[in-house]
C-alpha positions as MATLAB code, in Angstrom:
seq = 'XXXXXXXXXXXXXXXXXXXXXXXXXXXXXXXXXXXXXXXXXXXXXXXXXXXXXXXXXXXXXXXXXXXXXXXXXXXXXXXXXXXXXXXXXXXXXXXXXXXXXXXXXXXXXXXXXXX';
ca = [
      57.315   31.513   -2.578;
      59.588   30.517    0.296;
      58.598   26.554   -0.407;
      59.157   27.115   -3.961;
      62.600   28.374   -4.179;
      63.592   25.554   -0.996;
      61.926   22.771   -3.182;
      63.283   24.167   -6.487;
      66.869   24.288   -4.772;
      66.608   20.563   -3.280;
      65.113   18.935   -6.486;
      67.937   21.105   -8.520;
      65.588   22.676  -11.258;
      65.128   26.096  -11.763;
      62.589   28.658  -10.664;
      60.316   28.966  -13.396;
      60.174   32.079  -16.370;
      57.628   33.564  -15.231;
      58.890   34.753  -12.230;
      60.873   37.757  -13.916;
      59.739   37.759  -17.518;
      58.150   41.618  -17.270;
      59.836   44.312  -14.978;
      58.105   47.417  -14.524;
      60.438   50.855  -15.598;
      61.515   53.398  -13.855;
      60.395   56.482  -14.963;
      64.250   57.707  -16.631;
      63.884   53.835  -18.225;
      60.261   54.623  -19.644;
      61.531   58.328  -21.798;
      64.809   55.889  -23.164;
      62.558   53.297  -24.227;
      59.893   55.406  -25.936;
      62.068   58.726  -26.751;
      62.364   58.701  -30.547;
      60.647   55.102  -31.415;
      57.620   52.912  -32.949;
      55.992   50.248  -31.717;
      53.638   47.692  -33.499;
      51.086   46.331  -31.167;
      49.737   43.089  -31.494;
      46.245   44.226  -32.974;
      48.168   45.697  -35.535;
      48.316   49.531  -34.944;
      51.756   51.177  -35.016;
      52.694   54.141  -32.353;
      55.391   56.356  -32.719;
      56.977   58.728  -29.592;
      58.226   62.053  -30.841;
      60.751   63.366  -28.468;
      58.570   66.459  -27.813;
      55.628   64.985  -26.154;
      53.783   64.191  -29.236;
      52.423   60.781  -30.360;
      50.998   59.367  -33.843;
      48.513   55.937  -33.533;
      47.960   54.769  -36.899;
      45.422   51.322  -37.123;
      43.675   50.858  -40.366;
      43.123   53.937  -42.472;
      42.721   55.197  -38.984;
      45.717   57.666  -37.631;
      45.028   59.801  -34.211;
      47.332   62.278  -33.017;
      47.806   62.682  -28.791;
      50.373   63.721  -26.479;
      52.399   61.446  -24.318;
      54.700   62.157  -21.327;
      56.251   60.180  -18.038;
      54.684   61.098  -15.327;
      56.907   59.113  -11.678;
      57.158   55.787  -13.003;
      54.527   55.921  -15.341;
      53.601   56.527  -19.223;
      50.983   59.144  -19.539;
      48.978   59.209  -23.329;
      46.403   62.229  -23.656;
      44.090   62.193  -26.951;
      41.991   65.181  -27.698;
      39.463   66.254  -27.781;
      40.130   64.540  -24.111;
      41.819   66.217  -22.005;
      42.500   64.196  -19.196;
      45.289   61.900  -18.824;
      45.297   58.158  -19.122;
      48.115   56.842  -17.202;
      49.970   53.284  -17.330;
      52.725   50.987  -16.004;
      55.164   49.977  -18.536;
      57.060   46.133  -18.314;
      59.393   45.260  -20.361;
      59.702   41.631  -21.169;
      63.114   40.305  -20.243;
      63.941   37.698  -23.195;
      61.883   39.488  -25.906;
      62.127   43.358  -25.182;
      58.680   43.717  -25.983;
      56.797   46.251  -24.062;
      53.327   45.676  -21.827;
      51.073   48.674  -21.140;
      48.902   48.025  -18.010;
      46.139   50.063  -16.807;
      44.425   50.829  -13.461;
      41.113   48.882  -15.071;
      43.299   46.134  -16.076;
      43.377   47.150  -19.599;
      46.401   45.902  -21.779;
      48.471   46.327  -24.557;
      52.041   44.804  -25.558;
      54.206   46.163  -28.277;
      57.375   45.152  -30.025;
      59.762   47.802  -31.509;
      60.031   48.635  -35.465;
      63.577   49.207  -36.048;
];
C-alpha cells in the first residue's frame, strides 16, 4: 500500500475508489441508519426496521416477520421459529449510501433506502 500511495503521489493521479467506497458502522451509526426505515435489496425484497426491535421482509407474496437489534458494532436479525441470532457487519457505501450486509460465511446482501 506504501508503493501505491508513493507512486500514486509521484505520477500525480489519485488513489483509486475502491480504497474507501464501504466503511463499516459503528454500532450508534448502525440504530440511525436502520431506526425507522426500508430498504430494497437488490433481489428485490423490501425490509423495514421498526424502532422496537421488530422487522418485516417482504419478497414475492412472501412476507416474514423477525426481530432485529445492534449488538457492539454489529446488526443482529433473529427469525422464528429460530431462535438464535444471525449477526452481520454493516458498510455503508460512501458515494451511493447504499448499505452492504456481510456475514461470518461470507454471505451478502446490499440495500438502498426507500424514501
Amino acid at each position: 500500500m506504501r508503493r501505491l500511495l508513493v507512486t500514486a503521489a509521484l505520477c500525480g493521479t489519485a488513489m483509486p475508489a475502491w480504497s474507501e467506497a464501504w466503511r463499516a458502522l459503528t454500532g450508534p451509526e448502525i440504530a440511525a441508519a436502520l431506526t425507522d426505515r426500508s430498504l430494497a435489496y437488490e433481489n428485490g425484497a423490501r425490509q423495514s426496521f421498526r424502532e422496537g426491535g421488530g422487522t418485516t421482509y417482504r419478497v414475492g407474496a412472501g412476507v416474514s416477520e423477525g426481530r432485529w437489534r445492534v449488538e457492539e458494532d454489529r446488526y443482529c436479525s433473529n427469525w422464528p421459529p429460530a431462535e438464535s441470532w444471525s449477526c452481520y457487519v454493516l458498510e455503508r457505501e460512501a458515494e451511493t449510501g447504499r448499505l452492504r450486509f456481510s456475514g461470518a460465511s461470507g454471505d451478502m446482501s446490499i440495500g438502498s433506502y426507500e424514501e
